[in-house]
Structure formats: structure tokens, C-alpha cells
PDB file of C-alpha atoms in Angstrom:
ATOM      1  CA  ALA A1296     -12.146 -16.000   7.005  1.00 70.00           C
ATOM      2  CA  GLN A1297     -11.156 -13.256   9.370  1.00 80.00           C
ATOM      3  CA  SER A1298     -13.840 -11.233  11.110  1.00 88.00           C
ATOM      4  CA  VAL A1299     -14.473  -8.911  14.019  1.00 93.00           C
ATOM      5  CA  THR A1300     -17.610  -8.749  16.150  1.00 95.00           C
ATOM      6  CA  GLN A1301     -18.325  -5.927  18.535  1.00 96.00           C
ATOM      7  CA  LEU A1302     -20.934  -7.330  20.852  1.00 96.00           C
ATOM      8  CA  ASP A1303     -22.694  -4.064  21.714  1.00 95.00           C
ATOM      9  CA  SER A1304     -23.741  -1.391  19.247  1.00 95.00           C
ATOM     10  CA  HIS A1305     -24.349   1.073  22.079  1.00 97.00           C
ATOM     11  CA  VAL A1306     -23.088   1.300  25.667  1.00 98.00           C
ATOM     12  CA  SER A1307     -24.200   3.904  28.195  1.00 98.00           C
ATOM     13  CA  VAL A1308     -22.364   4.566  31.471  1.00 98.00           C
ATOM     14  CA  SER A1309     -22.356   7.237  34.134  1.00 98.00           C
ATOM     15  CA  GLU A1310     -19.378   9.498  34.562  1.00 97.00           C
ATOM     16  CA  GLY A1311     -16.877   7.969  36.996  1.00 97.00           C
ATOM     17  CA  THR A1312     -18.038   4.371  36.461  1.00 98.00           C
ATOM     18  CA  PRO A1313     -16.100   1.650  34.596  1.00 98.00           C
ATOM     19  CA  VAL A1314     -16.280   1.172  30.850  1.00 98.00           C
ATOM     20  CA  LEU A1315     -16.313  -2.217  29.094  1.00 98.00           C
ATOM     21  CA  LEU A1316     -16.529  -2.473  25.307  1.00 98.00           C
ATOM     22  CA  ARG A1317     -16.512  -6.049  24.039  1.00 98.00           C
ATOM     23  CA  CYS A1318     -14.811  -7.398  20.935  1.00 97.00           C
ATOM     24  CA  ASN A1319     -14.392 -10.930  19.603  1.00 96.00           C
ATOM     25  CA  TYR A1320     -12.300 -11.782  16.584  1.00 93.00           C
ATOM     26  CA  SER A1321     -11.779 -14.658  14.232  1.00 89.00           C
ATOM     27  CA  SER A1322      -8.408 -15.170  12.589  1.00 78.00           C
ATOM     28  CA  SER A1323      -6.471 -18.142  11.293  1.00 70.00           C
ATOM     29  CA  TYR A1324      -3.139 -16.845  12.535  1.00 74.00           C
ATOM     30  CA  SER A1325      -2.025 -14.513  15.295  1.00 74.00           C
ATOM     31  CA  PRO A1326      -3.347 -11.160  14.151  1.00 81.00           C
ATOM     32  CA  SER A1327      -2.511  -7.639  15.134  1.00 88.00           C
ATOM     33  CA  LEU A1328      -5.407  -6.042  16.981  1.00 92.00           C
ATOM     34  CA  PHE A1329      -6.257  -2.386  17.461  1.00 94.00           C
ATOM     35  CA  TRP A1330      -8.825  -0.176  19.134  1.00 97.00           C
ATOM     36  CA  TYR A1331      -9.609   3.170  17.514  1.00 97.00           C
ATOM     37  CA  VAL A1332     -11.861   6.005  18.687  1.00 97.00           C
ATOM     38  CA  GLN A1333     -13.829   8.342  16.423  1.00 96.00           C
ATOM     39  CA  HIS A1334     -15.431  11.590  17.520  1.00 94.00           C
ATOM     40  CA  PRO A1335     -18.233  13.044  15.356  1.00 89.00           C
ATOM     41  CA  ASN A1336     -17.136  14.121  11.877  1.00 86.00           C
ATOM     42  CA  LYS A1337     -13.531  13.259  12.638  1.00 90.00           C
ATOM     43  CA  GLY A1338     -11.068  10.616  11.574  1.00 91.00           C
ATOM     44  CA  LEU A1339     -10.061   7.634  13.679  1.00 94.00           C
ATOM     45  CA  GLN A1340      -7.497   7.961  16.453  1.00 95.00           C
ATOM     46  CA  LEU A1341      -5.483   4.988  17.680  1.00 95.00           C
ATOM     47  CA  LEU A1342      -6.163   4.082  21.311  1.00 97.00           C
ATOM     48  CA  LEU A1343      -3.947   1.010  21.586  1.00 95.00           C
ATOM     49  CA  LYS A1344      -2.540  -1.946  19.689  1.00 92.00           C
ATOM     50  CA  TYR A1345      -1.670  -5.571  20.346  1.00 90.00           C
ATOM     51  CA  THR A1346       1.080  -7.176  18.286  1.00 79.00           C
ATOM     52  CA  SER A1347       1.920 -10.449  20.116  1.00 73.00           C
ATOM     53  CA  ALA A1348       3.859  -8.910  23.004  1.00 71.00           C
ATOM     54  CA  ALA A1349       2.225  -8.464  26.435  1.00 80.00           C
ATOM     55  CA  THR A1350      -1.392  -9.609  26.528  1.00 87.00           C
ATOM     56  CA  LEU A1351      -2.477  -6.606  28.615  1.00 93.00           C
ATOM     57  CA  VAL A1352      -2.075  -3.520  26.501  1.00 94.00           C
ATOM     58  CA  LYS A1353      -2.211  -0.002  27.872  1.00 94.00           C
ATOM     59  CA  GLY A1354      -3.319   2.837  25.647  1.00 95.00           C
ATOM     60  CA  ILE A1355      -3.980   6.532  25.751  1.00 95.00           C
ATOM     61  CA  ASN A1356      -6.488   8.315  27.995  1.00 94.00           C
ATOM     62  CA  GLY A1357      -6.511   5.527  30.602  1.00 96.00           C
ATOM     63  CA  PHE A1358      -7.834   2.805  28.291  1.00 97.00           C
ATOM     64  CA  GLU A1359      -6.475  -0.730  28.252  1.00 97.00           C
ATOM     65  CA  ALA A1360      -7.334  -4.011  26.572  1.00 97.00           C
ATOM     66  CA  GLU A1361      -6.577  -7.643  27.290  1.00 94.00           C
ATOM     67  CA  PHE A1362      -5.850 -10.151  24.544  1.00 91.00           C
ATOM     68  CA  LYS A1363      -7.323 -13.568  25.422  1.00 91.00           C
ATOM     69  CA  LYS A1364      -6.428 -16.112  22.770  1.00 88.00           C
ATOM     70  CA  SER A1365      -8.512 -18.909  24.333  1.00 89.00           C
ATOM     71  CA  GLU A1366     -11.615 -16.721  24.178  1.00 91.00           C
ATOM     72  CA  THR A1367     -10.624 -14.916  20.944  1.00 92.00           C
ATOM     73  CA  SER A1368     -11.469 -11.667  22.692  1.00 94.00           C
ATOM     74  CA  PHE A1369      -9.913  -8.224  22.928  1.00 96.00           C
ATOM     75  CA  HIS A1370     -12.180  -6.226  25.239  1.00 97.00           C
ATOM     76  CA  LEU A1371     -11.524  -2.534  25.919  1.00 98.00           C
ATOM     77  CA  THR A1372     -11.790  -1.203  29.474  1.00 98.00           C
ATOM     78  CA  LYS A1373     -11.363   1.986  31.440  1.00 98.00           C
ATOM     79  CA  PRO A1374     -11.712   2.222  35.228  1.00 97.00           C
ATOM     80  CA  SER A1375     -13.526   5.547  35.304  1.00 98.00           C
ATOM     81  CA  ALA A1376     -15.437   7.140  32.423  1.00 97.00           C
ATOM     82  CA  HIS A1377     -15.091  10.813  31.597  1.00 97.00           C
ATOM     83  CA  MET A1378     -17.567  12.913  29.633  1.00 97.00           C
ATOM     84  CA  SER A1379     -14.941  13.370  26.911  1.00 96.00           C
ATOM     85  CA  ASP A1380     -14.898   9.583  26.331  1.00 97.00           C
ATOM     86  CA  ALA A1381     -18.271   9.765  24.567  1.00 97.00           C
ATOM     87  CA  ALA A1382     -17.517   8.662  20.994  1.00 97.00           C
ATOM     88  CA  GLU A1383     -17.621   5.711  18.590  1.00 96.00           C
ATOM     89  CA  TYR A1384     -15.112   2.924  19.237  1.00 97.00           C
ATOM     90  CA  PHE A1385     -13.886   0.432  16.657  1.00 97.00           C
ATOM     91  CA  CYS A1386     -12.180  -2.892  17.240  1.00 96.00           C
ATOM     92  CA  VAL A1387      -9.924  -3.700  14.287  1.00 94.00           C
ATOM     93  CA  VAL A1388      -8.047  -6.798  13.134  1.00 91.00           C
ATOM     94  CA  SER A1389      -5.063  -6.777  10.818  1.00 87.00           C
ATOM     95  CA  PRO A1390      -4.710 -10.336   9.568  1.00 79.00           C
ATOM     96  CA  TYR A1391      -1.278 -11.802   9.129  1.00 73.00           C
ATOM     97  CA  ASN A1392       0.327 -11.311   5.727  1.00 72.00           C
ATOM     98  CA  GLN A1393      -2.566  -9.380   4.179  1.00 72.00           C
ATOM     99  CA  GLY A1394      -0.648  -6.306   3.088  1.00 71.00           C
ATOM    100  CA  GLY A1395      -1.786  -4.173   5.996  1.00 76.00           C
ATOM    101  CA  LYS A1396      -5.481  -4.504   5.188  1.00 83.00           C
ATOM    102  CA  LEU A1397      -7.730  -3.906   8.178  1.00 89.00           C
ATOM    103  CA  ILE A1398     -11.003  -5.543   9.137  1.00 90.00           C
ATOM    104  CA  PHE A1399     -13.264  -3.253  11.155  1.00 92.00           C
ATOM    105  CA  GLY A1400     -15.951  -4.122  13.634  1.00 94.00           C
ATOM    106  CA  GLN A1401     -19.300  -2.367  13.287  1.00 93.00           C
ATOM    107  CA  GLY A1402     -18.474   0.051  16.081  1.00 95.00           C
ATOM    108  CA  THR A1403     -19.777   0.682  19.608  1.00 96.00           C
ATOM    109  CA  GLU A1404     -21.192   4.062  20.483  1.00 96.00           C
ATOM    110  CA  LEU A1405     -20.296   5.038  24.035  1.00 98.00           C
ATOM    111  CA  SER A1406     -22.522   7.519  25.860  1.00 98.00           C
ATOM    112  CA  VAL A1407     -21.447   9.017  29.177  1.00 97.00           C
ATOM    113  CA  LYS A1408     -24.103  10.459  31.474  1.00 97.00           C
ATOM    114  CA  PRO A1409     -23.279  13.172  33.994  1.00 95.00           C
TER     115      PRO A1409
ATOM    116  CA  ASP B 513       3.223  18.685  12.647  1.00 62.00           C
ATOM    117  CA  GLY B 514       3.059  15.547  10.561  1.00 70.00           C
ATOM    118  CA  GLY B 515      -0.281  14.216   9.520  1.00 93.00           C
ATOM    119  CA  ILE B 516      -2.831  13.523   6.837  1.00 96.00           C
ATOM    120  CA  THR B 517      -4.814  16.293   5.197  1.00 96.00           C
ATOM    121  CA  GLN B 518      -8.070  15.568   3.404  1.00 97.00           C
ATOM    122  CA  SER B 519      -9.873  18.178   1.353  1.00 96.00           C
ATOM    123  CA  PRO B 520     -12.472  19.410   0.978  1.00 95.00           C
ATOM    124  CA  LYS B 521     -14.242  18.697   4.245  1.00 95.00           C
ATOM    125  CA  TYR B 522     -17.643  18.759   2.514  1.00 95.00           C
ATOM    126  CA  LEU B 523     -18.336  18.020  -1.151  1.00 94.00           C
ATOM    127  CA  PHE B 524     -21.480  17.927  -3.243  1.00 91.00           C
ATOM    128  CA  ARG B 525     -21.892  15.959  -6.449  1.00 87.00           C
ATOM    129  CA  LYS B 526     -24.395  16.463  -9.223  1.00 88.00           C
ATOM    130  CA  GLU B 527     -25.853  13.542 -11.149  1.00 83.00           C
ATOM    131  CA  GLY B 528     -23.448  12.235 -13.784  1.00 85.00           C
ATOM    132  CA  GLN B 529     -20.496  14.148 -12.382  1.00 90.00           C
ATOM    133  CA  ASN B 530     -17.105  12.834 -11.347  1.00 93.00           C
ATOM    134  CA  VAL B 531     -15.569  14.331  -8.211  1.00 95.00           C
ATOM    135  CA  THR B 532     -12.080  13.979  -6.763  1.00 96.00           C
ATOM    136  CA  LEU B 533     -11.211  13.829  -3.081  1.00 97.00           C
ATOM    137  CA  SER B 534      -7.741  14.896  -2.066  1.00 98.00           C
ATOM    138  CA  CYS B 535      -5.474  13.114   0.434  1.00 98.00           C
ATOM    139  CA  GLU B 536      -1.982  14.336   1.265  1.00 98.00           C
ATOM    140  CA  GLN B 537       0.393  13.022   3.936  1.00 97.00           C
ATOM    141  CA  ASN B 538       3.718  14.316   5.219  1.00 96.00           C
ATOM    142  CA  LEU B 539       4.509  11.309   7.383  1.00 95.00           C
ATOM    143  CA  ASN B 540       6.781   9.726   4.769  1.00 94.00           C
ATOM    144  CA  HIS B 541       4.571   6.631   4.813  1.00 94.00           C
ATOM    145  CA  ASP B 542       4.744   4.125   1.979  1.00 93.00           C
ATOM    146  CA  ALA B 543       1.202   2.749   2.248  1.00 93.00           C
ATOM    147  CA  MET B 544      -2.038   4.693   1.803  1.00 95.00           C
ATOM    148  CA  TYR B 545      -5.679   3.639   1.981  1.00 95.00           C
ATOM    149  CA  TRP B 546      -9.170   4.900   1.161  1.00 97.00           C
ATOM    150  CA  TYR B 547     -12.212   3.866   3.199  1.00 96.00           C
ATOM    151  CA  ARG B 548     -15.905   4.525   2.961  1.00 97.00           C
ATOM    152  CA  GLN B 549     -18.002   4.876   6.129  1.00 95.00           C
ATOM    153  CA  ASP B 550     -21.789   4.672   6.161  1.00 93.00           C
ATOM    154  CA  PRO B 551     -23.932   5.407   9.246  1.00 84.00           C
ATOM    155  CA  GLY B 552     -23.880   2.614  11.791  1.00 76.00           C
ATOM    156  CA  GLN B 553     -21.294   0.641   9.870  1.00 78.00           C
ATOM    157  CA  GLY B 554     -17.607   0.032  10.145  1.00 84.00           C
ATOM    158  CA  LEU B 555     -15.172   1.202   7.525  1.00 92.00           C
ATOM    159  CA  ARG B 556     -14.958  -0.552   4.168  1.00 94.00           C
ATOM    160  CA  LEU B 557     -11.804  -0.524   2.069  1.00 94.00           C
ATOM    161  CA  ILE B 558     -12.079   1.032  -1.392  1.00 96.00           C
ATOM    162  CA  TYR B 559      -8.478   1.059  -2.673  1.00 96.00           C
ATOM    163  CA  TYR B 560      -5.008   0.827  -1.193  1.00 94.00           C
ATOM    164  CA  SER B 561      -1.475   1.479  -2.345  1.00 94.00           C
ATOM    165  CA  GLN B 562       1.678   0.055  -0.820  1.00 91.00           C
ATOM    166  CA  ILE B 563       4.096   1.924  -3.054  1.00 92.00           C
ATOM    167  CA  VAL B 564       4.183   4.734  -5.598  1.00 94.00           C
ATOM    168  CA  ASN B 565       2.692   3.881  -9.014  1.00 95.00           C
ATOM    169  CA  ASP B 566       0.977   0.782  -7.668  1.00 94.00           C
ATOM    170  CA  PHE B 567      -2.447   0.243  -6.102  1.00 95.00           C
ATOM    171  CA  GLN B 568      -4.953  -2.536  -5.497  1.00 94.00           C
ATOM    172  CA  LYS B 569      -8.720  -2.779  -5.304  1.00 95.00           C
ATOM    173  CA  GLY B 570     -10.285  -3.195  -1.923  1.00 93.00           C
ATOM    174  CA  ASP B 571     -13.654  -4.667  -1.085  1.00 92.00           C
ATOM    175  CA  ILE B 572     -15.849  -2.004  -2.734  1.00 95.00           C
ATOM    176  CA  ALA B 573     -13.789  -0.549  -5.620  1.00 96.00           C
ATOM    177  CA  GLU B 574     -16.583  -0.399  -8.222  1.00 96.00           C
ATOM    178  CA  GLY B 575     -17.374   3.179  -9.228  1.00 95.00           C
ATOM    179  CA  TYR B 576     -14.118   4.566  -7.812  1.00 97.00           C
ATOM    180  CA  SER B 577     -10.643   5.205  -9.202  1.00 97.00           C
ATOM    181  CA  VAL B 578      -7.303   6.264  -7.699  1.00 98.00           C
ATOM    182  CA  SER B 579      -3.788   7.233  -8.663  1.00 97.00           C
ATOM    183  CA  ARG B 580      -0.483   7.213  -6.783  1.00 97.00           C
ATOM    184  CA  GLU B 581       1.977   9.325  -8.733  1.00 97.00           C
ATOM    185  CA  LYS B 582       3.667  10.737  -5.655  1.00 96.00           C
ATOM    186  CA  LYS B 583       4.416   9.198  -2.286  1.00 96.00           C
ATOM    187  CA  GLU B 584       2.611  12.014  -0.489  1.00 97.00           C
ATOM    188  CA  SER B 585      -0.606  11.988  -2.487  1.00 98.00           C
ATOM    189  CA  PHE B 586      -3.393   9.459  -3.062  1.00 98.00           C
ATOM    190  CA  PRO B 587      -6.463  11.131  -4.654  1.00 98.00           C
ATOM    191  CA  LEU B 588      -9.764   9.282  -4.957  1.00 98.00           C
ATOM    192  CA  THR B 589     -12.196   9.925  -7.823  1.00 97.00           C
ATOM    193  CA  VAL B 590     -15.835   9.055  -7.307  1.00 95.00           C
ATOM    194  CA  THR B 591     -17.167   8.429 -10.785  1.00 93.00           C
ATOM    195  CA  SER B 592     -20.697   8.701 -12.122  1.00 89.00           C
ATOM    196  CA  ALA B 593     -20.773   4.898 -12.108  1.00 88.00           C
ATOM    197  CA  GLN B 594     -20.979   4.967  -8.303  1.00 88.00           C
ATOM    198  CA  LYS B 595     -24.743   5.121  -7.857  1.00 86.00           C
ATOM    199  CA  ASN B 596     -24.784   5.632  -4.111  1.00 90.00           C
ATOM    200  CA  PRO B 597     -21.830   7.885  -3.328  1.00 92.00           C
ATOM    201  CA  THR B 598     -23.258   9.642  -0.268  1.00 94.00           C
ATOM    202  CA  ALA B 599     -20.914   8.684   2.580  1.00 95.00           C
ATOM    203  CA  PHE B 600     -18.029   9.788   4.772  1.00 96.00           C
ATOM    204  CA  TYR B 601     -14.676   9.063   3.100  1.00 97.00           C
ATOM    205  CA  LEU B 602     -11.537   8.524   5.131  1.00 96.00           C
ATOM    206  CA  CYS B 603      -7.949   8.382   3.952  1.00 97.00           C
ATOM    207  CA  ALA B 604      -5.240   6.640   5.972  1.00 95.00           C
ATOM    208  CA  SER B 605      -1.552   5.878   5.769  1.00 95.00           C
ATOM    209  CA  SER B 606       0.934   3.558   7.447  1.00 92.00           C
ATOM    210  CA  PRO B 607       4.718   3.157   7.319  1.00 90.00           C
ATOM    211  CA  GLY B 608       4.391  -0.115   5.396  1.00 79.00           C
ATOM    212  CA  GLY B 609       1.874  -2.776   4.522  1.00 68.00           C
ATOM    213  CA  THR B 610       2.935  -5.307   7.118  1.00 72.00           C
ATOM    214  CA  GLY B 611      -0.212  -5.106   9.223  1.00 71.00           C
ATOM    215  CA  ASP B 612       1.428  -4.688  12.618  1.00 76.00           C
ATOM    216  CA  GLN B 613       1.787  -0.947  12.204  1.00 82.00           C
ATOM    217  CA  PRO B 614      -1.312   1.146  12.912  1.00 88.00           C
ATOM    218  CA  GLN B 615      -2.833   3.348  10.266  1.00 91.00           C
ATOM    219  CA  HIS B 616      -3.057   7.095  10.709  1.00 94.00           C
ATOM    220  CA  PHE B 617      -6.294   8.734   9.560  1.00 95.00           C
ATOM    221  CA  GLY B 618      -7.280  12.076   8.110  1.00 96.00           C
ATOM    222  CA  ASP B 619     -10.392  13.949   9.255  1.00 95.00           C
ATOM    223  CA  GLY B 620     -12.477  12.802   6.311  1.00 96.00           C
ATOM    224  CA  THR B 621     -14.546  14.231   3.480  1.00 96.00           C
ATOM    225  CA  ARG B 622     -18.326  14.076   3.590  1.00 95.00           C
ATOM    226  CA  LEU B 623     -19.795  13.626   0.111  1.00 95.00           C
ATOM    227  CA  SER B 624     -23.442  14.307  -0.640  1.00 93.00           C
ATOM    228  CA  ILE B 625     -25.612  14.254  -3.755  1.00 86.00           C
ATOM    229  CA  LEU B 626     -27.289  17.456  -4.929  1.00 81.00           C
TER     230      LEU B 626
END
């Protein structure tokens, strides 16, 4: 069965320091992987996606993620946090041949301190 | 601008009442989805539709119903059979149900019980 585990429910960083949000997945076949961000009372916005091309994926707002098949991980990073990055982040798997259905992680809340 | 419009933003339901949440998209996407989000949890799939006049149950379809009479519209009815309807409901769409294309989300409807 496919699943997604976000290893931290809450991460707190200081403005200007690096961000690391961890995600492990389980999938029988090569899945598509996504990171979404959600600000309070808003919908989800796509940050980046991996679909079996380059393993290092660059997204919007300076975020990037690296697909590591051997570790079944897809961690999200950003070199320098900004106050506007404070939000909920979801790691998402789209299993192969499942009609576009998505499997969501539980989410990681990112806090950014001044 | 193309996008997904959900209405209303806030909705209140009385005991024994059915309520309908609206979702309209002008992205010309074939596939549409309804999710439920509870605090501290990821999104759970209620129903999805890959083409007009066809839809499938997701993981938590009990107490909900949908229709897909037009490509642009995918309304969700929360029936009186849904005993715990208080949640944040998100509608999404994608070009097709192949899984490698990201879903685009509306800004959600927050449903509460009076």
C-alpha cells in the first residue's frame, strides 16, 4: 500500500536560516511526488513536483526537493527562511495508474521567528 | 484569470439539513476532486470525477453526494447522514486523471454545525 510520512508535525526556524521539511514515501512503482503549501484558511498551492525526470527539483519561492529512491525520501529545503514562508506544508504522492488520486502526508507546520 | 471558485466561504448547517457546496472551474480541466480537511490532518478524498456524468467514491464518501453534469461544475452535497460534517472542504481539478499532473485547489469552504 502506498503511504506518505512527514517526519515532523512542527518545525521552527529563525528568519534567514535554512529550512528542512522531511518526507518519506512508500510506493510499489515510481510515483509522482509533490509538495504543496497551505496558508491559513486558504487552498493548497503547488510548490514543486517530481515526475521521474531530474532528481533535484526546483520550485517556487526558492524551495527545492531531492528525490532519493534508495532512501524513499523527498525532503523539502530552502537555504534561507523568510517570514512569509510560515505555513502548513504537505508532501503528496500520486501512485502510478490510480486515476490521479493523491495520498497526503499529515502536514508540517513551519514557524519562522524574527 | 483561470482558477477554481468555491462558494460560500463559510456555511452553517442545522441538524437534519442537507447543504450543497459549490465548485466551479474555468481551467478546462477534465478531472475534479473533493477533499475534507480536519485540524492537524492531511486531506482525505471524498469523491472524484474524471469526466462529465461520471464520478467515483473516494475514501470517505459516506454521507456525501456529488454530481457532474457540466465540465466546469462539481457540487458536493453534505447530507444529514453525515454525522460529523464540521470541517474545511477543498475542491481541486487537474487536466486529466493520470497522476503526474498536479491538482489545482480552490480556497475552500468551512462548514460548521449550528
